[in-house]
Amino acid sequence: MSSSITQLAQTLRERRTSAVELTRQAIARAKKLAGLNALITLDEAGALAAAERADAALATNPASVLAGIPFAHKDIFCTNGLRTTCASRMLETFVPPYDATVVAKLGDAQAVSIGKANMDEFAMGSSNENSFHGAVKNPWDTTRVPGGSSGGSAAAVAAGIVPFATGTDTGGSIRQPAAFCGVTGLKPTYGRVSRFGMIAFASSLDTASVLARSAEDCAQVLAAMAGHDARDATSANRLVDDYVGALAKPLAGLRIGVAREYFGAGIDAGVGAVVQAALGEYEKLGATLVDVSLANAALAIPAYYVIAPAEASSNLARFDGVRYGHRCADPKSLEDLYTRTRAEGFGAEVKRRILVGTYALSAGYYDAYYLRAQRVRRLIANDFNEAFKTVDVIAGPTTPSVAFKLGEKSSDPLAMYAADVNTVAVNLAGLPAISLPAGFSANLPVGLQLIAPAFAEARLLSAAHQFQLATDWHARKPEGAA
Ligand code: GLN
């Protein structure tokens, strides 16, 4: 399925196809490309029933442009009655009794979920190799990773299985896989989209959003997902902007801050060249480039890898074999139940995070690690605030390299963490950012990241859309995914 949401919605309204037909196509493609391992659960029956309801609505008064459009949910969103594993053995058989707000909202819009997308276990990872269900392959080169943790979502969109998929971004998990798979991924402002029913990793950083083939499609989906939710205490109580209406805003006058720290050592030359060329295109379109500095950028990785594991260690304490999820066989005592349940249920990376996080929060170390990391977080946010006094958006490469080989970094956690060098600061500051396809290096997609002040998603989407009107990088497809 290579058409955009707008095109598909048009075809549906002209009765040239039906929601059931589109859903059948998406399911058939998911099966044909099962080798990518992009989906964990395919919900054929549920999808076809939802498609029939969408067709009924389309025949009368379709409320939303998403009515009848197939998509996939990252397996981190609770789906009522449908297994939600978070790619962990811990939740291998977990069937939630309720829907996440994101799931309910897209359901209300009558978009048709065909199932649940693969991901890194509990969203911890940058390569989608940490999944209990096995690694996802990059549709551009199946010997390479799709990025993580929303790797299944990105691969499903890139391979033309679905026109969009939901994802989450705690430190880059929408933007990094979007860059590696040549799709567009938007991370909204913290609090813009409800976290209710989204399995928690690091609660002060987790954000939900969308991966699609264009900024225009992202705008359509974000419009349906965003909004205040009384069930999420960190949800922002402010009106949702008209993301779709704002797309047409011309670029002329846009001040783009080029953060010199994002082009430093460690950035692959091919990636840097593609991003510079994209910035040249922006200039041609009427934007001005301004040199800016984010002086504390190098501290983002160390601060993030203290704060995120600290919050994860606390959030994951709930998986104890008592309430729900995996439970070891034949526990001999309460301690044995906890120990074996958690030893069996969690994978290596999740255990590593729990150990690091528990250590950083323990008496005597809290001030030295967690508190200090929170102070660094403030410095990082201040750098952005300072830069946004003179520019409208900040640009740089989303990732330091193109998609790396499967297995290349899996035995070296620090090398893996370094893949997030340009993305994690945005989460620490709670800002919105988008990754859009900007070209190719060694035949693999390169992502351009644009960052904006809090709640300026409309600005990001229009800046990306205007670039996509003038270029066709976002329209390129991997072989076999036409
Ligand atoms: N790669 C980062 C990590 O492993 C970010 C993950 C995410 O955004 N969920 O923590």
Tab-separated table of C-alpha atoms and ligand atoms in Angstrom:
chain	number	residue	atom	x	y	z
A	1	MET	CA	0.000	0.000	0.000
A	2	SER	CA	1.980	2.916	-1.257
A	3	SER	CA	-0.650	5.660	-1.346
A	4	SER	CA	-0.859	8.417	1.219
A	5	ILE	CA	-3.646	8.676	3.783
A	6	THR	CA	-5.178	11.561	1.839
A	7	GLN	CA	-5.157	9.551	-1.412
A	8	LEU	CA	-6.602	6.461	0.271
A	9	ALA	CA	-9.313	8.529	1.979
A	10	GLN	CA	-10.215	10.002	-1.394
A	11	THR	CA	-10.429	6.565	-3.039
A	12	LEU	CA	-12.615	5.361	-0.185
A	13	ARG	CA	-14.980	8.308	-0.560
A	14	GLU	CA	-15.216	7.783	-4.309
A	15	ARG	CA	-16.095	4.119	-3.633
A	16	ARG	CA	-13.172	2.961	-5.765
A	17	THR	CA	-12.203	0.726	-2.884
A	18	SER	CA	-13.547	-0.208	0.531
A	19	ALA	CA	-12.103	-0.383	4.011
A	20	VAL	CA	-12.496	-4.160	3.881
A	21	GLU	CA	-10.560	-4.284	0.621
A	22	LEU	CA	-7.735	-2.064	1.969
A	23	THR	CA	-7.587	-4.124	5.139
A	24	ARG	CA	-7.371	-7.367	3.167
A	25	GLN	CA	-4.527	-5.888	1.121
A	26	ALA	CA	-2.642	-4.805	4.236
A	27	ILE	CA	-3.053	-8.224	5.846
A	28	ALA	CA	-1.956	-9.991	2.656
A	29	ARG	CA	1.132	-7.812	2.451
A	30	ALA	CA	1.936	-8.366	6.120
A	31	LYS	CA	1.826	-12.118	5.469
A	32	LYS	CA	3.882	-11.874	2.294
A	33	LEU	CA	6.554	-9.868	4.129
A	34	ALA	CA	6.399	-11.908	7.341
A	35	GLY	CA	10.163	-12.409	7.038
A	36	LEU	CA	10.715	-8.789	8.091
A	37	ASN	CA	9.179	-9.726	11.454
A	38	ALA	CA	7.586	-6.274	11.646
A	39	LEU	CA	4.423	-7.488	13.331
A	40	ILE	CA	4.064	-9.501	16.520
A	41	THR	CA	0.319	-10.102	16.336
A	42	LEU	CA	-1.849	-9.980	13.238
A	43	ASP	CA	-5.495	-9.395	14.210
A	44	GLU	CA	-7.293	-10.503	11.055
A	45	ALA	CA	-10.738	-11.013	12.523
A	46	GLY	CA	-10.699	-7.816	14.586
A	47	ALA	CA	-9.392	-5.810	11.644
A	48	LEU	CA	-12.017	-7.075	9.220
A	49	ALA	CA	-14.814	-6.389	11.712
A	50	ALA	CA	-13.490	-2.849	12.240
A	51	ALA	CA	-13.210	-2.388	8.468
A	52	GLU	CA	-16.854	-3.403	8.019
A	53	ARG	CA	-17.885	-0.819	10.606
A	54	ALA	CA	-15.753	1.778	8.834
A	55	ASP	CA	-17.400	0.931	5.505
A	56	ALA	CA	-20.809	1.409	7.100
A	57	ALA	CA	-19.715	4.820	8.389
A	58	LEU	CA	-18.174	5.740	5.043
A	59	ALA	CA	-21.501	5.023	3.381
A	60	THR	CA	-23.195	7.597	5.581
A	61	ASN	CA	-21.097	10.212	7.300
A	62	PRO	CA	-17.431	9.450	7.867
A	63	ALA	CA	-16.223	11.590	10.733
A	64	SER	CA	-12.516	11.366	10.082
A	65	VAL	CA	-10.106	11.226	7.171
A	66	LEU	CA	-8.679	8.122	8.879
A	67	ALA	CA	-11.941	6.160	8.546
A	68	GLY	CA	-11.174	2.826	6.922
A	69	ILE	CA	-7.392	3.367	6.723
A	70	PRO	CA	-5.386	0.335	7.902
A	71	PHE	CA	-2.496	0.817	10.317
A	72	ALA	CA	-0.592	-0.986	13.091
A	73	HIS	CA	-0.082	-0.175	16.761
A	74	LYS	CA	3.275	-0.555	18.454
A	75	ASP	CA	2.836	-3.467	20.874
A	76	ILE	CA	3.326	-1.103	23.819
A	77	PHE	CA	-0.257	0.221	23.598
A	78	CYS	CA	-2.846	-1.735	25.549
A	79	THR	CA	-5.546	-3.104	23.267
A	80	ASN	CA	-8.728	-4.370	24.880
A	81	GLY	CA	-9.036	-8.108	24.304
A	82	LEU	CA	-5.923	-8.286	22.111
A	83	ARG	CA	-2.580	-9.554	23.382
A	84	THR	CA	-0.133	-6.766	24.275
A	85	THR	CA	3.363	-8.102	24.920
A	86	CYS	CA	5.669	-5.062	24.889
A	87	ALA	CA	7.958	-7.576	23.135
A	88	SER	CA	8.676	-9.195	26.502
A	89	ARG	CA	8.331	-12.737	27.740
A	90	MET	CA	6.963	-11.064	30.879
A	91	LEU	CA	3.795	-10.130	28.966
A	92	GLU	CA	3.809	-12.977	26.432
A	93	THR	CA	0.184	-13.869	27.141
A	94	PHE	CA	-1.095	-10.584	28.588
A	95	VAL	CA	-4.510	-9.549	27.269
A	96	PRO	CA	-5.435	-6.059	28.529
A	97	PRO	CA	-8.973	-5.432	29.739
A	98	TYR	CA	-8.980	-1.881	28.361
A	99	ASP	CA	-7.733	0.296	25.506
A	100	ALA	CA	-4.973	2.900	25.758
A	101	THR	CA	-6.296	6.398	25.014
A	102	VAL	CA	-4.338	6.437	21.745
A	103	VAL	CA	-6.010	3.158	20.764
A	104	ALA	CA	-9.455	4.485	21.708
A	105	LYS	CA	-8.922	7.735	19.799
A	106	LEU	CA	-7.776	6.062	16.582
A	107	GLY	CA	-10.641	3.595	17.029
A	108	ASP	CA	-13.076	6.513	17.331
A	109	ALA	CA	-11.627	7.888	14.089
A	110	GLN	CA	-12.405	4.447	12.601
A	111	ALA	CA	-8.884	3.766	11.471
A	112	VAL	CA	-8.442	-0.010	11.192
A	113	SER	CA	-5.682	-1.617	13.256
A	114	ILE	CA	-4.402	-4.792	11.598
A	115	GLY	CA	-2.345	-5.770	14.643
A	116	LYS	CA	0.615	-5.057	16.857
A	117	ALA	CA	4.065	-4.012	15.674
A	118	ASN	CA	7.328	-5.489	16.896
A	119	MET	CA	9.610	-3.369	19.103
A	120	ASP	CA	12.509	-3.580	21.523
A	121	GLU	CA	11.476	-5.136	24.833
A	122	PHE	CA	9.781	-2.448	26.960
A	123	ALA	CA	10.978	0.066	24.326
A	124	MET	CA	14.592	-0.277	25.459
A	125	GLY	CA	16.891	-0.283	22.480
A	126	SER	CA	18.008	1.363	19.276
A	127	SER	CA	17.985	-1.586	16.885
A	128	ASN	CA	14.893	-3.694	17.574
A	129	GLU	CA	17.176	-6.625	18.367
A	130	ASN	CA	16.002	-6.701	22.007
A	131	SER	CA	12.622	-8.216	21.168
A	132	PHE	CA	11.434	-11.470	22.735
A	133	HIS	CA	9.858	-12.122	19.323
A	134	GLY	CA	13.148	-11.737	17.447
A	135	ALA	CA	14.796	-8.907	15.549
A	136	VAL	CA	13.063	-6.863	12.860
A	137	LYS	CA	14.790	-6.487	9.491
A	138	ASN	CA	15.224	-3.224	7.636
A	139	PRO	CA	13.229	-3.342	4.364
A	140	TRP	CA	16.027	-1.398	2.581
A	141	ASP	CA	18.581	-4.076	3.420
A	142	THR	CA	17.463	-7.106	5.359
A	143	THR	CA	20.942	-7.647	6.811
A	144	ARG	CA	20.518	-4.355	8.688
A	145	VAL	CA	18.519	-3.166	11.692
A	146	PRO	CA	15.420	-0.983	11.266
A	147	GLY	CA	16.359	1.081	14.332
A	148	GLY	CA	14.524	0.953	17.611
A	149	SER	CA	12.581	0.781	19.641
A	150	SER	CA	9.654	1.368	17.214
A	151	GLY	CA	11.437	-0.725	14.560
A	152	GLY	CA	8.421	-2.861	13.662
A	153	SER	CA	6.284	0.240	13.113
A	154	ALA	CA	8.936	1.873	10.911
A	155	ALA	CA	9.576	-1.297	8.885
A	156	ALA	CA	5.831	-1.894	8.366
A	157	VAL	CA	5.412	1.626	6.962
A	158	ALA	CA	8.595	1.518	4.862
A	159	ALA	CA	7.656	-1.861	3.385
A	160	GLY	CA	4.215	-0.625	2.369
A	161	ILE	CA	2.296	-2.927	4.710
A	162	VAL	CA	0.417	0.011	6.238
A	163	PRO	CA	0.443	3.763	5.478
A	164	PHE	CA	1.067	4.640	9.119
A	165	ALA	CA	1.814	3.086	12.495
A	166	THR	CA	1.872	4.306	16.065
A	167	GLY	CA	5.117	4.455	17.999
A	168	THR	CA	6.613	5.826	21.176
A	169	ASP	CA	9.692	7.946	21.720
A	170	THR	CA	11.472	8.040	25.075
A	171	GLY	CA	14.940	8.853	23.751
A	172	GLY	CA	14.540	8.648	19.981
A	173	SER	CA	12.456	5.545	19.367
A	174	ILE	CA	10.254	7.146	16.725
A	175	ARG	CA	12.851	9.383	15.053
A	176	GLN	CA	15.773	6.941	14.892
A	177	PRO	CA	13.814	4.106	13.211
A	178	ALA	CA	12.120	6.678	10.951
A	179	ALA	CA	15.600	7.784	9.831
A	180	PHE	CA	16.870	4.222	9.338
A	181	CYS	CA	13.790	3.144	7.367
A	182	GLY	CA	13.305	6.282	5.259
A	183	VAL	CA	9.942	7.300	6.712
A	184	THR	CA	8.676	10.390	8.536
A	185	GLY	CA	8.355	10.183	12.322
A	186	LEU	CA	7.038	12.804	14.692
A	187	LYS	CA	7.765	12.965	18.409
A	188	PRO	CA	5.327	15.458	19.936
A	189	THR	CA	5.808	17.639	22.998
A	190	TYR	CA	5.730	15.690	26.258
A	191	GLY	CA	2.095	15.747	27.411
A	192	ARG	CA	0.546	16.453	23.990
A	193	VAL	CA	-0.613	12.844	23.503
A	194	SER	CA	-1.985	10.799	26.405
A	195	ARG	CA	0.197	8.105	27.956
A	196	PHE	CA	-2.800	6.317	29.480
A	197	GLY	CA	-2.605	2.638	28.628
A	198	MET	CA	0.868	2.940	27.135
A	199	ILE	CA	3.147	0.566	29.030
A	200	ALA	CA	5.537	2.767	30.991
A	201	PHE	CA	9.304	2.787	30.405
A	202	ALA	CA	10.527	6.201	31.673
A	203	SER	CA	7.452	8.190	32.622
A	204	SER	CA	8.964	11.684	32.431
A	205	LEU	CA	10.245	11.029	28.889
A	206	ASP	CA	7.739	8.677	27.204
A	207	THR	CA	5.747	10.207	24.345
A	208	ALA	CA	3.376	8.577	21.881
A	209	SER	CA	2.982	9.418	18.243
A	210	VAL	CA	3.148	8.335	14.650
A	211	LEU	CA	5.350	7.084	11.826
A	212	ALA	CA	4.070	7.589	8.291
A	213	ARG	CA	5.280	8.242	4.780
A	214	SER	CA	4.958	12.012	4.873
A	215	ALA	CA	4.555	14.975	7.198
A	216	GLU	CA	1.080	15.474	5.796
A	217	ASP	CA	0.087	11.962	6.879
A	218	CYS	CA	1.693	12.503	10.294
A	219	ALA	CA	-0.398	15.672	10.681
A	220	GLN	CA	-3.619	13.776	9.932
A	221	VAL	CA	-2.813	11.104	12.507
A	222	LEU	CA	-1.507	13.448	15.202
A	223	ALA	CA	-4.728	15.441	14.865
A	224	ALA	CA	-6.641	12.313	15.853
A	225	MET	CA	-4.268	11.291	18.674
A	226	ALA	CA	-3.546	14.561	20.464
A	227	GLY	CA	-5.538	16.159	23.239
A	228	HIS	CA	-6.053	16.403	26.958
A	229	ASP	CA	-6.851	13.208	28.851
A	230	ALA	CA	-8.075	13.362	32.438
A	231	ARG	CA	-6.683	9.838	32.963
A	232	ASP	CA	-3.097	10.996	32.420
A	233	ALA	CA	-1.996	13.526	35.040
A	234	THR	CA	0.839	14.755	32.790
A	235	SER	CA	-1.442	15.322	29.825
A	236	ALA	CA	-1.427	18.964	28.661
A	237	ASN	CA	-4.695	20.790	29.105
A	238	ARG	CA	-4.491	23.037	26.076
A	239	LEU	CA	-6.184	23.169	22.721
A	240	VAL	CA	-4.840	21.055	19.886
A	241	ASP	CA	-3.576	23.140	16.951
A	242	ASP	CA	-4.854	22.657	13.415
A	243	TYR	CA	-1.916	20.576	12.188
A	244	VAL	CA	-3.369	19.867	8.770
A	245	GLY	CA	-4.441	23.454	8.182
A	246	ALA	CA	-0.952	24.685	9.083
A	247	LEU	CA	0.802	22.521	6.474
A	248	ALA	CA	0.394	25.101	3.723
A	249	LYS	CA	2.394	27.746	5.598
A	250	PRO	CA	5.292	28.748	3.295
A	251	LEU	CA	8.865	28.382	4.468
A	252	ALA	CA	9.890	31.930	3.641
A	253	GLY	CA	11.328	33.600	6.707
A	254	LEU	CA	11.783	30.377	8.703
A	255	ARG	CA	14.957	30.649	10.768
A	256	ILE	CA	16.688	27.279	11.031
A	257	GLY	CA	19.285	26.923	13.737
A	258	VAL	CA	22.107	24.638	12.679
A	259	ALA	CA	23.447	23.162	15.884
A	260	ARG	CA	27.176	22.737	15.421
A	261	GLU	CA	27.310	20.039	18.130
A	262	TYR	CA	25.083	17.847	15.936
A	263	PHE	CA	27.691	17.792	13.194
A	264	GLY	CA	30.650	16.975	15.412
A	265	ALA	CA	32.977	13.995	15.546
A	266	GLY	CA	31.181	10.682	15.374
A	267	ILE	CA	28.810	11.814	12.639
A	268	ASP	CA	29.332	9.762	9.521
A	269	ALA	CA	30.595	11.930	6.635
A	270	GLY	CA	27.950	10.603	4.227
A	271	VAL	CA	25.166	11.424	6.681
A	272	GLY	CA	26.563	14.917	7.315
A	273	ALA	CA	26.758	15.635	3.574
A	274	VAL	CA	23.141	14.581	2.961
A	275	VAL	CA	21.903	16.741	5.824
A	276	GLN	CA	23.943	19.745	4.618
A	277	ALA	CA	22.424	19.310	1.149
A	278	ALA	CA	18.926	19.202	2.666
A	279	LEU	CA	19.662	22.414	4.547
A	280	GLY	CA	20.775	23.931	1.239
A	281	GLU	CA	17.374	22.967	-0.179
A	282	TYR	CA	15.698	24.703	2.756
A	283	GLU	CA	17.656	27.857	1.973
A	284	LYS	CA	16.490	27.685	-1.635
A	285	LEU	CA	12.938	27.464	-0.345
A	286	GLY	CA	13.362	30.711	1.567
A	287	ALA	CA	14.579	29.648	4.998
A	288	THR	CA	17.629	31.233	6.617
A	289	LEU	CA	20.314	29.187	8.316
A	290	VAL	CA	21.672	30.443	11.610
A	291	ASP	CA	24.584	28.915	13.487
A	292	VAL	CA	23.537	27.945	17.017
A	293	SER	CA	25.218	26.128	19.875
A	294	LEU	CA	23.794	23.603	22.309
A	295	ALA	CA	26.759	23.642	24.629
A	296	ASN	CA	25.656	20.763	26.867
A	297	ALA	CA	24.710	18.414	24.034
A	298	ALA	CA	27.458	15.954	24.962
A	299	LEU	CA	25.911	15.491	28.410
A	300	ALA	CA	22.583	14.281	27.039
A	301	ILE	CA	23.565	10.606	26.691
A	302	PRO	CA	25.015	10.262	30.213
A	303	ALA	CA	22.051	12.137	31.764
A	304	TYR	CA	19.508	10.122	29.797
A	305	TYR	CA	21.140	6.804	30.633
A	306	VAL	CA	20.828	7.599	34.334
A	307	ILE	CA	17.304	9.063	34.313
A	308	ALA	CA	15.673	6.581	31.915
A	309	PRO	CA	16.948	3.444	33.722
A	310	ALA	CA	16.082	4.994	37.110
A	311	GLU	CA	12.484	5.520	36.065
A	312	ALA	CA	12.401	2.134	34.331
A	313	SER	CA	13.595	0.324	37.452
A	314	SER	CA	10.714	1.864	39.368
A	315	ASN	CA	8.087	1.276	36.656
A	316	LEU	CA	9.118	-2.332	36.099
A	317	ALA	CA	8.871	-3.200	39.799
A	318	ARG	CA	5.198	-4.003	39.134
A	319	PHE	CA	6.114	-7.162	37.232
A	320	ASP	CA	6.358	-9.448	40.239
A	321	GLY	CA	4.489	-12.579	39.173
A	322	VAL	CA	1.614	-11.716	41.493
A	323	ARG	CA	-0.596	-9.279	39.619
A	324	TYR	CA	-0.330	-10.172	35.953
A	325	GLY	CA	2.197	-11.266	33.402
A	326	HIS	CA	4.664	-14.109	33.610
A	327	ARG	CA	4.816	-16.192	36.814
A	328	CYS	CA	7.485	-18.808	37.393
A	329	ALA	CA	6.398	-22.417	37.917
A	330	ASP	CA	6.186	-23.783	41.414
A	331	PRO	CA	7.507	-20.916	43.582
A	332	LYS	CA	9.052	-22.131	46.828
A	333	SER	CA	8.715	-18.811	48.660
A	334	LEU	CA	7.761	-15.203	47.994
A	335	GLU	CA	11.372	-14.299	47.286
A	336	ASP	CA	11.742	-17.273	44.969
A	337	LEU	CA	8.584	-16.131	43.141
A	338	TYR	CA	9.936	-12.623	42.598
A	339	THR	CA	13.433	-13.716	41.704
A	340	ARG	CA	12.639	-16.454	39.251
A	341	THR	CA	9.674	-14.642	37.682
A	342	ARG	CA	11.829	-11.621	36.919
A	343	ALA	CA	14.883	-13.666	35.923
A	344	GLU	CA	12.771	-15.616	33.420
A	345	GLY	CA	10.497	-12.807	32.240
A	346	PHE	CA	12.962	-10.024	31.406
A	347	GLY	CA	15.605	-10.021	28.687
A	348	ALA	CA	19.243	-8.963	29.130
A	349	GLU	CA	18.877	-5.269	28.238
A	350	VAL	CA	15.873	-4.795	30.518
A	351	LYS	CA	17.796	-6.406	33.385
A	352	ARG	CA	20.765	-4.157	32.683
A	353	ARG	CA	18.525	-1.070	32.918
A	354	ILE	CA	16.897	-2.261	36.144
A	355	LEU	CA	20.317	-2.829	37.720
A	356	VAL	CA	21.688	0.560	36.591
A	357	GLY	CA	18.509	2.355	37.626
A	358	THR	CA	18.224	0.725	41.022
A	359	TYR	CA	21.860	1.536	41.700
A	360	ALA	CA	21.430	5.182	40.662
A	361	LEU	CA	18.425	5.557	42.969
A	362	SER	CA	19.854	3.758	45.970
A	363	ALA	CA	20.654	5.537	49.242
A	364	GLY	CA	24.042	7.219	49.023
A	365	TYR	CA	24.061	7.305	45.222
A	366	TYR	CA	20.849	9.216	44.558
A	367	ASP	CA	22.517	12.634	44.925
A	368	ALA	CA	25.595	11.641	42.965
A	369	TYR	CA	23.721	10.195	39.985
A	370	TYR	CA	19.995	10.777	39.751
A	371	LEU	CA	19.916	14.287	41.200
A	372	ARG	CA	22.934	15.365	39.219
A	373	ALA	CA	21.440	13.972	36.023
A	374	GLN	CA	18.276	15.971	36.694
A	375	ARG	CA	20.386	19.129	37.025
A	376	VAL	CA	22.090	18.373	33.723
A	377	ARG	CA	18.639	17.923	32.244
A	378	ARG	CA	17.807	21.501	33.244
A	379	LEU	CA	21.010	22.784	31.575
A	380	ILE	CA	20.100	20.948	28.372
A	381	ALA	CA	16.594	22.441	28.387
A	382	ASN	CA	18.086	25.907	28.993
A	383	ASP	CA	20.349	25.538	25.940
A	384	PHE	CA	17.284	24.907	23.771
A	385	ASN	CA	15.386	27.845	25.309
A	386	GLU	CA	18.335	30.099	24.635
A	387	ALA	CA	18.648	28.937	21.004
A	388	PHE	CA	14.919	29.378	20.383
A	389	LYS	CA	15.286	33.079	21.161
A	390	THR	CA	16.905	33.494	17.755
A	391	VAL	CA	15.632	30.580	15.639
A	392	ASP	CA	12.290	28.887	14.915
A	393	VAL	CA	13.567	25.326	14.592
A	394	ILE	CA	16.881	23.538	15.147
A	395	ALA	CA	18.192	21.115	12.534
A	396	GLY	CA	20.730	18.321	12.390
A	397	PRO	CA	21.122	14.661	11.440
A	398	THR	CA	18.676	12.416	13.313
A	399	THR	CA	21.329	9.731	13.699
A	400	PRO	CA	25.126	9.669	13.435
A	401	SER	CA	25.074	6.833	10.879
A	402	VAL	CA	22.769	5.015	8.508
A	403	ALA	CA	21.197	1.699	9.576
A	404	PHE	CA	23.893	-0.584	10.949
A	405	LYS	CA	24.185	-4.350	10.479
A	406	LEU	CA	22.172	-6.772	12.576
A	407	GLY	CA	24.462	-7.930	15.362
A	408	GLU	CA	26.962	-5.123	14.810
A	409	LYS	CA	26.375	-3.403	18.144
A	410	SER	CA	24.348	-5.930	20.102
A	411	SER	CA	27.243	-7.038	22.275
A	412	ASP	CA	28.350	-3.472	23.031
A	413	PRO	CA	25.678	-1.559	24.997
A	414	LEU	CA	27.661	1.692	25.019
A	415	ALA	CA	28.050	1.721	21.228
A	416	MET	CA	24.302	1.066	21.001
A	417	TYR	CA	23.517	3.939	23.389
A	418	ALA	CA	25.676	6.274	21.272
A	419	ALA	CA	23.223	5.755	18.374
A	420	ASP	CA	20.880	8.086	20.327
A	421	VAL	CA	23.363	10.967	20.555
A	422	ASN	CA	21.210	13.418	18.576
A	423	THR	CA	17.799	12.363	19.838
A	424	VAL	CA	17.800	11.993	23.646
A	425	ALA	CA	18.289	15.700	24.494
A	426	VAL	CA	14.910	16.452	22.922
A	427	ASN	CA	13.195	14.068	25.351
A	428	LEU	CA	15.094	15.451	28.337
A	429	ALA	CA	13.758	18.898	27.389
A	430	GLY	CA	10.255	17.587	26.572
A	431	LEU	CA	10.298	19.180	23.097
A	432	PRO	CA	8.688	18.115	19.808
A	433	ALA	CA	10.881	16.937	16.919
A	434	ILE	CA	10.449	15.293	13.553
A	435	SER	CA	12.683	13.079	11.429
A	436	LEU	CA	12.148	13.251	7.700
A	437	PRO	CA	13.891	11.459	4.832
A	438	ALA	CA	16.605	13.745	3.452
A	439	GLY	CA	18.498	11.552	1.002
A	440	PHE	CA	20.709	8.481	0.895
A	441	SER	CA	24.196	7.513	1.925
A	442	ALA	CA	25.540	4.203	0.623
A	443	ASN	CA	22.030	3.439	-0.689
A	444	LEU	CA	20.515	3.701	2.788
A	445	PRO	CA	18.103	6.408	3.972
A	446	VAL	CA	19.314	9.406	5.996
A	447	GLY	CA	17.043	11.361	8.335
A	448	LEU	CA	16.980	15.112	8.921
A	449	GLN	CA	15.824	16.059	12.409
A	450	LEU	CA	13.977	19.307	13.091
A	451	ILE	CA	13.343	20.351	16.703
A	452	ALA	CA	10.881	23.051	17.805
A	453	PRO	CA	9.828	24.779	21.023
A	454	ALA	CA	7.178	23.065	23.157
A	455	PHE	CA	3.794	22.670	21.445
A	456	ALA	CA	5.079	23.919	18.070
A	457	GLU	CA	4.237	20.628	16.311
A	458	ALA	CA	2.379	22.563	13.594
A	459	ARG	CA	5.586	24.463	12.781
A	460	LEU	CA	7.559	21.215	12.445
A	461	LEU	CA	4.924	19.559	10.307
A	462	SER	CA	4.631	22.481	7.908
A	463	ALA	CA	8.427	22.870	7.672
A	464	ALA	CA	8.684	19.156	6.823
A	465	HIS	CA	5.733	19.271	4.435
A	466	GLN	CA	7.144	22.209	2.473
A	467	PHE	CA	10.416	20.294	2.044
A	468	GLN	CA	8.467	17.228	0.909
A	469	LEU	CA	6.565	19.271	-1.676
A	470	ALA	CA	9.904	20.260	-3.196
A	471	THR	CA	11.747	16.914	-2.908
A	472	ASP	CA	10.851	13.258	-3.313
A	473	TRP	CA	13.126	11.532	-0.790
A	474	HIS	CA	10.085	10.578	1.294
A	475	ALA	CA	8.475	8.957	-1.747
A	476	ARG	CA	11.388	6.564	-2.433
A	477	LYS	CA	10.630	2.981	-1.575
A	478	PRO	CA	12.787	-0.050	-0.926
A	479	GLU	CA	12.797	-2.604	-3.710
A	480	GLY	CA	9.807	-4.883	-3.455
A	481	ALA	CA	7.846	-2.388	-1.389
A	482	ALA	CA	6.300	-0.430	-4.252
B	1	GLN	N1	17.302	3.931	22.326
B	1	GLN	C1	16.868	4.586	23.537
B	1	GLN	C2	16.879	3.604	24.678
B	1	GLN	O1	17.260	2.517	24.464
B	1	GLN	C3	15.521	5.198	23.343
B	1	GLN	C4	14.415	4.246	23.473
B	1	GLN	C5	13.086	4.878	23.306
B	1	GLN	O2	12.974	6.012	22.839
B	1	GLN	N2	12.067	4.155	23.731
B	1	GLN	O3	16.515	3.909	25.772
